């Protein structure tokens, strides 16, 4: 129980300390590491979430979701932004080709971040195809 208490106190206090220094939720989540004493306790492992998730939750509780970048206050819906990202990057085939290369280099987080735009761009097209096929099957 003490290690759990110490874990949450550490996450809370360090998140607020770094936020007061002007770091964003993402920056804090990347920077913050548990001290060895807390990290080695089996019960403190990320079971229902990770340290990164918990840092962002503490930040959000006190300061809200705003990350300090005004362009994030009124973003386009994912479907629209996904289409524009794919267009800016030269089309889905180029994005997928590059993502495969980055995946081989072990850049998994980046590949997931980039490919989410391909998925959101394709989703409406796939949905339209599903509806079309369902209509054909029901006739």
Short mmCIF file of N, CA and C in Angstrom, two decimals:
data_model
loop_
_atom_site.label_atom_id
_atom_site.label_comp_id
_atom_site.label_asym_id
_atom_site.label_seq_id
_atom_site.Cartn_x
_atom_site.Cartn_y
_atom_site.Cartn_z
N UNK A 1 0.82 -1.19 0.00
CA UNK A 1 0.00 0.00 0.00
C UNK A 1 0.87 1.26 0.00
N UNK A 2 1.95 1.23 0.76
CA UNK A 2 2.81 2.41 0.83
C UNK A 2 3.42 2.73 -0.53
N UNK A 3 3.80 1.70 -1.27
CA UNK A 3 4.43 1.96 -2.57
C UNK A 3 3.41 2.56 -3.54
N UNK A 4 2.17 2.12 -3.46
CA UNK A 4 1.11 2.69 -4.29
C UNK A 4 0.89 4.17 -3.96
N UNK A 5 0.84 4.46 -2.67
CA UNK A 5 0.71 5.85 -2.22
C UNK A 5 1.87 6.69 -2.73
N UNK A 6 3.07 6.16 -2.57
CA UNK A 6 4.26 6.89 -3.00
C UNK A 6 4.29 7.08 -4.52
N UNK A 7 3.81 6.07 -5.24
CA UNK A 7 3.75 6.15 -6.70
C UNK A 7 2.85 7.31 -7.13
N UNK A 8 1.64 7.35 -6.61
CA UNK A 8 0.69 8.39 -7.02
C UNK A 8 1.15 9.78 -6.57
N UNK A 9 1.76 9.85 -5.42
CA UNK A 9 2.29 11.14 -4.94
C UNK A 9 3.40 11.61 -5.87
N UNK A 10 4.28 10.70 -6.26
CA UNK A 10 5.38 11.06 -7.15
C UNK A 10 4.84 11.54 -8.50
N UNK A 11 3.92 10.78 -9.08
CA UNK A 11 3.35 11.17 -10.38
C UNK A 11 2.69 12.54 -10.27
N UNK A 12 1.90 12.73 -9.25
CA UNK A 12 1.21 13.99 -9.05
C UNK A 12 2.20 15.15 -8.89
N UNK A 13 3.09 15.02 -7.94
CA UNK A 13 3.99 16.12 -7.61
C UNK A 13 4.92 16.47 -8.76
N UNK A 14 5.45 15.46 -9.43
CA UNK A 14 6.40 15.72 -10.52
C UNK A 14 5.68 16.29 -11.74
N UNK A 15 4.47 15.84 -11.99
CA UNK A 15 3.70 16.39 -13.11
C UNK A 15 3.43 17.87 -12.88
N UNK A 16 3.00 18.23 -11.69
CA UNK A 16 2.71 19.63 -11.38
C UNK A 16 4.00 20.46 -11.41
N UNK A 17 5.08 19.91 -10.88
CA UNK A 17 6.37 20.63 -10.90
C UNK A 17 6.78 20.95 -12.33
N UNK A 18 6.70 19.96 -13.21
CA UNK A 18 7.12 20.17 -14.60
C UNK A 18 6.13 21.06 -15.36
N UNK A 19 4.86 20.96 -15.03
CA UNK A 19 3.87 21.86 -15.65
C UNK A 19 4.16 23.30 -15.25
N UNK A 20 4.53 23.50 -14.00
CA UNK A 20 4.86 24.85 -13.52
C UNK A 20 6.11 25.41 -14.20
N UNK A 21 6.93 24.52 -14.74
CA UNK A 21 8.11 24.96 -15.50
C UNK A 21 7.77 25.24 -16.96
N UNK A 22 6.50 24.98 -17.32
CA UNK A 22 6.04 25.30 -18.67
C UNK A 22 6.00 24.14 -19.65
N UNK A 23 6.24 22.92 -19.19
CA UNK A 23 6.19 21.78 -20.09
C UNK A 23 4.75 21.41 -20.41
N UNK A 24 4.54 20.87 -21.60
CA UNK A 24 3.21 20.43 -22.04
C UNK A 24 2.96 19.01 -21.52
N UNK A 25 1.72 18.53 -21.60
CA UNK A 25 1.44 17.16 -21.14
C UNK A 25 2.29 16.11 -21.86
N UNK A 26 2.45 16.26 -23.16
CA UNK A 26 3.24 15.29 -23.92
C UNK A 26 4.71 15.34 -23.52
N UNK A 27 5.23 16.53 -23.31
CA UNK A 27 6.63 16.67 -22.90
C UNK A 27 6.86 16.05 -21.53
N UNK A 28 5.93 16.28 -20.62
CA UNK A 28 6.07 15.70 -19.27
C UNK A 28 6.00 14.19 -19.35
N UNK A 29 5.05 13.67 -20.13
CA UNK A 29 4.88 12.22 -20.26
C UNK A 29 6.14 11.55 -20.81
N UNK A 30 6.82 12.22 -21.72
CA UNK A 30 8.06 11.67 -22.28
C UNK A 30 9.22 11.76 -21.29
N UNK A 31 9.24 12.82 -20.52
CA UNK A 31 10.38 13.11 -19.65
C UNK A 31 10.34 12.33 -18.33
N UNK A 32 9.16 12.17 -17.76
CA UNK A 32 9.04 11.63 -16.41
C UNK A 32 9.33 10.13 -16.36
N UNK A 33 10.22 9.75 -15.50
CA UNK A 33 10.56 8.35 -15.24
C UNK A 33 10.43 8.11 -13.75
N UNK A 34 10.03 6.91 -13.39
CA UNK A 34 9.91 6.59 -11.97
C UNK A 34 11.29 6.33 -11.36
N UNK A 35 11.47 6.72 -10.11
CA UNK A 35 12.70 6.34 -9.42
C UNK A 35 12.75 4.82 -9.28
N UNK A 36 13.93 4.28 -9.23
CA UNK A 36 14.10 2.82 -9.18
C UNK A 36 13.31 2.19 -8.04
N UNK A 37 13.28 2.85 -6.90
CA UNK A 37 12.57 2.31 -5.73
C UNK A 37 11.08 2.05 -6.05
N UNK A 38 10.46 2.94 -6.82
CA UNK A 38 9.05 2.76 -7.18
C UNK A 38 8.88 1.87 -8.41
N UNK A 39 9.82 1.97 -9.32
CA UNK A 39 9.73 1.23 -10.57
C UNK A 39 9.88 -0.28 -10.38
N UNK A 40 10.60 -0.69 -9.37
CA UNK A 40 10.86 -2.11 -9.15
C UNK A 40 9.74 -2.84 -8.42
N UNK A 41 8.76 -2.12 -7.90
CA UNK A 41 7.66 -2.75 -7.17
C UNK A 41 6.65 -3.30 -8.18
N UNK A 42 6.39 -4.60 -8.10
CA UNK A 42 5.53 -5.28 -9.06
C UNK A 42 4.14 -4.65 -9.11
N UNK A 43 3.59 -4.28 -7.98
CA UNK A 43 2.24 -3.72 -7.93
C UNK A 43 2.16 -2.34 -8.58
N UNK A 44 3.29 -1.71 -8.85
CA UNK A 44 3.30 -0.38 -9.46
C UNK A 44 3.40 -0.41 -10.98
N UNK A 45 3.37 -1.60 -11.55
CA UNK A 45 3.48 -1.70 -13.01
C UNK A 45 2.24 -1.09 -13.66
N UNK A 46 2.38 -0.74 -14.93
CA UNK A 46 1.26 -0.15 -15.66
C UNK A 46 0.25 -1.22 -16.05
N UNK A 47 -0.72 -1.46 -15.20
CA UNK A 47 -1.72 -2.50 -15.46
C UNK A 47 -2.98 -1.90 -16.08
N UNK A 48 -3.50 -0.84 -15.48
CA UNK A 48 -4.70 -0.18 -16.01
C UNK A 48 -4.35 1.07 -16.80
N UNK A 49 -3.11 1.32 -17.01
CA UNK A 49 -2.63 2.47 -17.74
C UNK A 49 -1.14 2.58 -17.55
N UNK A 50 -0.55 3.48 -18.26
CA UNK A 50 0.90 3.64 -18.16
C UNK A 50 1.22 4.90 -17.38
N UNK A 51 2.47 5.07 -17.08
CA UNK A 51 2.93 6.29 -16.43
C UNK A 51 2.55 7.49 -17.29
N UNK A 52 2.72 7.36 -18.59
CA UNK A 52 2.39 8.46 -19.51
C UNK A 52 0.91 8.84 -19.42
N UNK A 53 0.05 7.84 -19.38
CA UNK A 53 -1.40 8.12 -19.27
C UNK A 53 -1.70 8.84 -17.96
N UNK A 54 -1.11 8.37 -16.89
CA UNK A 54 -1.37 8.96 -15.57
C UNK A 54 -0.85 10.39 -15.47
N UNK A 55 0.30 10.66 -16.08
CA UNK A 55 0.84 12.02 -16.10
C UNK A 55 -0.14 12.95 -16.80
N UNK A 56 -0.62 12.51 -17.96
CA UNK A 56 -1.57 13.34 -18.72
C UNK A 56 -2.88 13.54 -17.97
N UNK A 57 -3.29 12.55 -17.22
CA UNK A 57 -4.52 12.67 -16.44
C UNK A 57 -4.36 13.71 -15.33
N UNK A 58 -3.22 13.70 -14.66
CA UNK A 58 -2.96 14.69 -13.60
C UNK A 58 -2.93 16.09 -14.21
N UNK A 59 -2.22 16.23 -15.32
CA UNK A 59 -2.13 17.53 -16.00
C UNK A 59 -3.53 18.01 -16.38
N UNK A 60 -4.31 17.13 -16.97
CA UNK A 60 -5.66 17.48 -17.42
C UNK A 60 -6.55 17.87 -16.24
N UNK A 61 -6.41 17.21 -15.11
CA UNK A 61 -7.22 17.51 -13.94
C UNK A 61 -7.03 18.97 -13.50
N UNK A 62 -5.78 19.41 -13.49
CA UNK A 62 -5.49 20.76 -13.00
C UNK A 62 -5.54 21.84 -14.08
N UNK A 63 -5.08 21.52 -15.27
CA UNK A 63 -4.89 22.54 -16.29
C UNK A 63 -5.73 22.34 -17.54
N UNK A 64 -6.49 21.26 -17.61
CA UNK A 64 -7.32 21.01 -18.78
C UNK A 64 -6.52 20.36 -19.90
N UNK A 65 -7.19 20.17 -21.01
CA UNK A 65 -6.59 19.45 -22.13
C UNK A 65 -5.68 20.32 -23.00
N UNK A 66 -5.76 21.64 -22.86
CA UNK A 66 -5.02 22.55 -23.74
C UNK A 66 -3.52 22.37 -23.56
N UNK A 67 -2.83 22.17 -24.67
CA UNK A 67 -1.39 21.90 -24.62
C UNK A 67 -0.54 23.14 -24.89
N UNK A 68 -1.18 24.29 -25.01
CA UNK A 68 -0.43 25.52 -25.23
C UNK A 68 -0.29 25.90 -26.69
N UNK A 69 -0.71 25.05 -27.59
CA UNK A 69 -0.62 25.35 -29.02
C UNK A 69 -2.00 25.78 -29.51
N UNK A 70 -2.15 27.05 -29.91
CA UNK A 70 -3.47 27.55 -30.31
C UNK A 70 -4.10 26.78 -31.48
N UNK A 71 -3.28 26.20 -32.35
CA UNK A 71 -3.85 25.47 -33.49
C UNK A 71 -4.60 24.21 -33.04
N UNK A 72 -4.36 23.77 -31.82
CA UNK A 72 -5.06 22.59 -31.32
C UNK A 72 -6.40 22.92 -30.67
N UNK A 73 -6.76 24.19 -30.60
CA UNK A 73 -8.03 24.58 -29.97
C UNK A 73 -9.25 24.31 -30.86
N UNK A 74 -9.05 24.39 -32.17
CA UNK A 74 -10.17 24.19 -33.08
C UNK A 74 -9.70 23.38 -34.28
N UNK A 75 -9.40 22.11 -34.04
CA UNK A 75 -8.87 21.26 -35.10
C UNK A 75 -10.00 20.77 -36.01
N UNK A 76 -9.61 20.36 -37.18
CA UNK A 76 -10.55 19.74 -38.10
C UNK A 76 -10.94 18.36 -37.57
N UNK A 77 -12.12 17.87 -37.94
CA UNK A 77 -12.45 16.49 -37.58
C UNK A 77 -11.43 15.52 -38.20
N UNK A 78 -11.24 14.38 -37.57
CA UNK A 78 -10.21 13.44 -38.03
C UNK A 78 -10.38 13.03 -39.48
N UNK A 79 -11.60 12.87 -39.92
CA UNK A 79 -11.83 12.46 -41.31
C UNK A 79 -11.28 13.51 -42.29
N UNK A 80 -11.55 14.79 -42.01
CA UNK A 80 -11.06 15.87 -42.87
C UNK A 80 -9.55 16.03 -42.77
N UNK A 81 -9.03 16.06 -41.56
CA UNK A 81 -7.59 16.25 -41.40
C UNK A 81 -6.83 15.05 -41.97
N UNK A 82 -7.38 13.85 -41.80
CA UNK A 82 -6.74 12.66 -42.36
C UNK A 82 -6.58 12.77 -43.86
N UNK A 83 -7.65 13.22 -44.53
CA UNK A 83 -7.60 13.38 -45.99
C UNK A 83 -6.55 14.42 -46.39
N UNK A 84 -6.48 15.51 -45.65
CA UNK A 84 -5.52 16.57 -45.98
C UNK A 84 -4.07 16.11 -45.70
N UNK A 85 -3.86 15.39 -44.60
CA UNK A 85 -2.52 14.87 -44.31
C UNK A 85 -2.07 13.95 -45.44
N UNK A 86 -2.94 13.07 -45.87
CA UNK A 86 -2.58 12.13 -46.94
C UNK A 86 -2.26 12.88 -48.22
N UNK A 87 -3.06 13.90 -48.52
CA UNK A 87 -2.82 14.71 -49.72
C UNK A 87 -1.47 15.42 -49.61
N UNK A 88 -1.18 16.03 -48.47
CA UNK A 88 0.08 16.74 -48.27
C UNK A 88 1.27 15.80 -48.38
N UNK A 89 1.09 14.56 -47.97
CA UNK A 89 2.19 13.59 -47.96
C UNK A 89 2.35 12.86 -49.28
N UNK A 90 1.53 13.21 -50.27
CA UNK A 90 1.71 12.62 -51.60
C UNK A 90 0.84 11.42 -51.90
N UNK A 91 -0.15 11.15 -51.08
CA UNK A 91 -1.07 10.05 -51.35
C UNK A 91 -0.82 8.85 -50.44
N UNK A 92 -1.87 8.02 -50.35
CA UNK A 92 -1.81 6.90 -49.40
C UNK A 92 -0.71 5.90 -49.72
N UNK A 93 -0.43 5.65 -50.99
CA UNK A 93 0.60 4.66 -51.34
C UNK A 93 1.98 5.11 -50.87
N UNK A 94 2.27 6.40 -51.03
CA UNK A 94 3.57 6.92 -50.57
C UNK A 94 3.67 6.87 -49.04
N UNK A 95 2.57 7.19 -48.39
CA UNK A 95 2.57 7.16 -46.92
C UNK A 95 2.81 5.74 -46.42
N UNK A 96 2.10 4.80 -46.99
CA UNK A 96 2.22 3.39 -46.57
C UNK A 96 3.63 2.87 -46.86
N UNK A 97 4.17 3.22 -48.03
CA UNK A 97 5.53 2.79 -48.38
C UNK A 97 6.55 3.32 -47.37
N UNK A 98 6.44 4.60 -47.05
CA UNK A 98 7.36 5.20 -46.09
C UNK A 98 7.16 4.61 -44.69
N UNK A 99 5.90 4.35 -44.34
CA UNK A 99 5.60 3.78 -43.02
C UNK A 99 6.24 2.40 -42.88
N UNK A 100 6.25 1.62 -43.94
CA UNK A 100 6.88 0.30 -43.89
C UNK A 100 8.38 0.42 -43.62
N UNK A 101 9.01 1.40 -44.24
CA UNK A 101 10.45 1.61 -44.01
C UNK A 101 10.71 2.04 -42.56
N UNK A 102 9.89 2.97 -42.07
CA UNK A 102 10.06 3.42 -40.69
C UNK A 102 9.78 2.30 -39.70
N UNK A 103 8.83 1.44 -40.03
CA UNK A 103 8.51 0.30 -39.16
C UNK A 103 9.72 -0.62 -39.04
N UNK A 104 10.38 -0.86 -40.16
CA UNK A 104 11.57 -1.71 -40.14
C UNK A 104 12.69 -1.11 -39.30
N UNK A 105 12.68 0.22 -39.18
CA UNK A 105 13.68 0.91 -38.35
C UNK A 105 13.27 0.94 -36.88
N UNK A 106 12.10 0.40 -36.58
CA UNK A 106 11.65 0.34 -35.19
C UNK A 106 10.92 1.59 -34.71
N UNK A 107 10.50 2.44 -35.63
CA UNK A 107 9.80 3.67 -35.26
C UNK A 107 8.30 3.42 -35.17
N UNK A 108 7.91 2.53 -34.27
CA UNK A 108 6.53 2.05 -34.18
C UNK A 108 5.54 3.13 -33.79
N UNK A 109 5.91 3.97 -32.84
CA UNK A 109 5.00 5.03 -32.40
C UNK A 109 4.73 5.99 -33.55
N UNK A 110 5.76 6.35 -34.29
CA UNK A 110 5.60 7.27 -35.40
C UNK A 110 4.73 6.64 -36.50
N UNK A 111 4.98 5.40 -36.80
CA UNK A 111 4.20 4.71 -37.84
C UNK A 111 2.72 4.68 -37.46
N UNK A 112 2.44 4.39 -36.21
CA UNK A 112 1.04 4.38 -35.77
C UNK A 112 0.42 5.77 -35.90
N UNK A 113 1.19 6.79 -35.55
CA UNK A 113 0.70 8.17 -35.61
C UNK A 113 0.40 8.58 -37.05
N UNK A 114 1.27 8.20 -37.98
CA UNK A 114 1.09 8.56 -39.39
C UNK A 114 -0.04 7.75 -40.02
N UNK A 115 -0.06 6.45 -39.74
CA UNK A 115 -1.06 5.60 -40.39
C UNK A 115 -2.48 5.85 -39.89
N UNK A 116 -2.62 6.48 -38.74
CA UNK A 116 -3.97 6.81 -38.29
C UNK A 116 -4.64 7.75 -39.30
N UNK A 117 -3.84 8.57 -39.98
CA UNK A 117 -4.41 9.46 -40.99
C UNK A 117 -4.88 8.68 -42.22
N UNK A 118 -4.14 7.65 -42.59
CA UNK A 118 -4.58 6.80 -43.70
C UNK A 118 -5.89 6.11 -43.33
N UNK A 119 -5.95 5.60 -42.10
CA UNK A 119 -7.16 4.88 -41.65
C UNK A 119 -8.36 5.82 -41.61
N UNK A 120 -8.19 7.03 -41.05
CA UNK A 120 -9.33 7.95 -40.99
C UNK A 120 -9.72 8.42 -42.37
N UNK A 121 -8.76 8.49 -43.28
CA UNK A 121 -9.05 8.89 -44.66
C UNK A 121 -9.80 7.77 -45.39
N UNK A 122 -9.42 6.53 -45.13
CA UNK A 122 -10.06 5.40 -45.80
C UNK A 122 -11.40 5.02 -45.19
N UNK A 123 -11.60 5.28 -43.92
CA UNK A 123 -12.81 4.82 -43.23
C UNK A 123 -14.10 5.21 -43.94
N UNK A 124 -14.28 6.48 -44.34
CA UNK A 124 -15.53 6.81 -45.03
C UNK A 124 -15.71 6.05 -46.33
N UNK A 125 -14.61 5.83 -47.06
CA UNK A 125 -14.69 5.09 -48.32
C UNK A 125 -15.08 3.64 -48.06
N UNK A 126 -14.49 3.05 -47.02
CA UNK A 126 -14.81 1.67 -46.66
C UNK A 126 -16.25 1.58 -46.22
N UNK A 127 -16.71 2.55 -45.43
CA UNK A 127 -18.10 2.55 -44.97
C UNK A 127 -19.05 2.62 -46.16
N UNK A 128 -18.73 3.46 -47.14
CA UNK A 128 -19.58 3.57 -48.34
C UNK A 128 -19.60 2.25 -49.10
N UNK A 129 -18.45 1.57 -49.18
CA UNK A 129 -18.39 0.27 -49.86
C UNK A 129 -19.23 -0.76 -49.12
N UNK A 130 -19.15 -0.76 -47.79
CA UNK A 130 -19.94 -1.71 -47.00
C UNK A 130 -21.42 -1.49 -47.23
N UNK A 131 -21.84 -0.23 -47.22
CA UNK A 131 -23.26 0.09 -47.43
C UNK A 131 -23.68 -0.36 -48.82
N UNK A 132 -22.84 -0.12 -49.82
CA UNK A 132 -23.14 -0.53 -51.19
C UNK A 132 -23.32 -2.06 -51.27
N UNK A 133 -22.38 -2.80 -50.67
CA UNK A 133 -22.47 -4.26 -50.71
C UNK A 133 -23.67 -4.77 -49.92
N UNK A 134 -23.98 -4.15 -48.80
CA UNK A 134 -25.17 -4.57 -48.05
C UNK A 134 -26.44 -4.33 -48.85
N UNK A 135 -26.48 -3.22 -49.57
CA UNK A 135 -27.65 -2.94 -50.41
C UNK A 135 -27.75 -3.97 -51.52
N UNK A 136 -26.64 -4.33 -52.13
CA UNK A 136 -26.66 -5.34 -53.20
C UNK A 136 -27.10 -6.69 -52.67
N UNK A 137 -26.62 -7.05 -51.49
CA UNK A 137 -26.95 -8.35 -50.91
C UNK A 137 -28.41 -8.45 -50.51
N UNK A 138 -29.01 -7.33 -50.15
CA UNK A 138 -30.40 -7.34 -49.71
C UNK A 138 -31.39 -7.29 -50.88
N UNK A 139 -30.91 -7.06 -52.09
CA UNK A 139 -31.81 -7.02 -53.27
C UNK A 139 -31.91 -8.36 -53.92
#
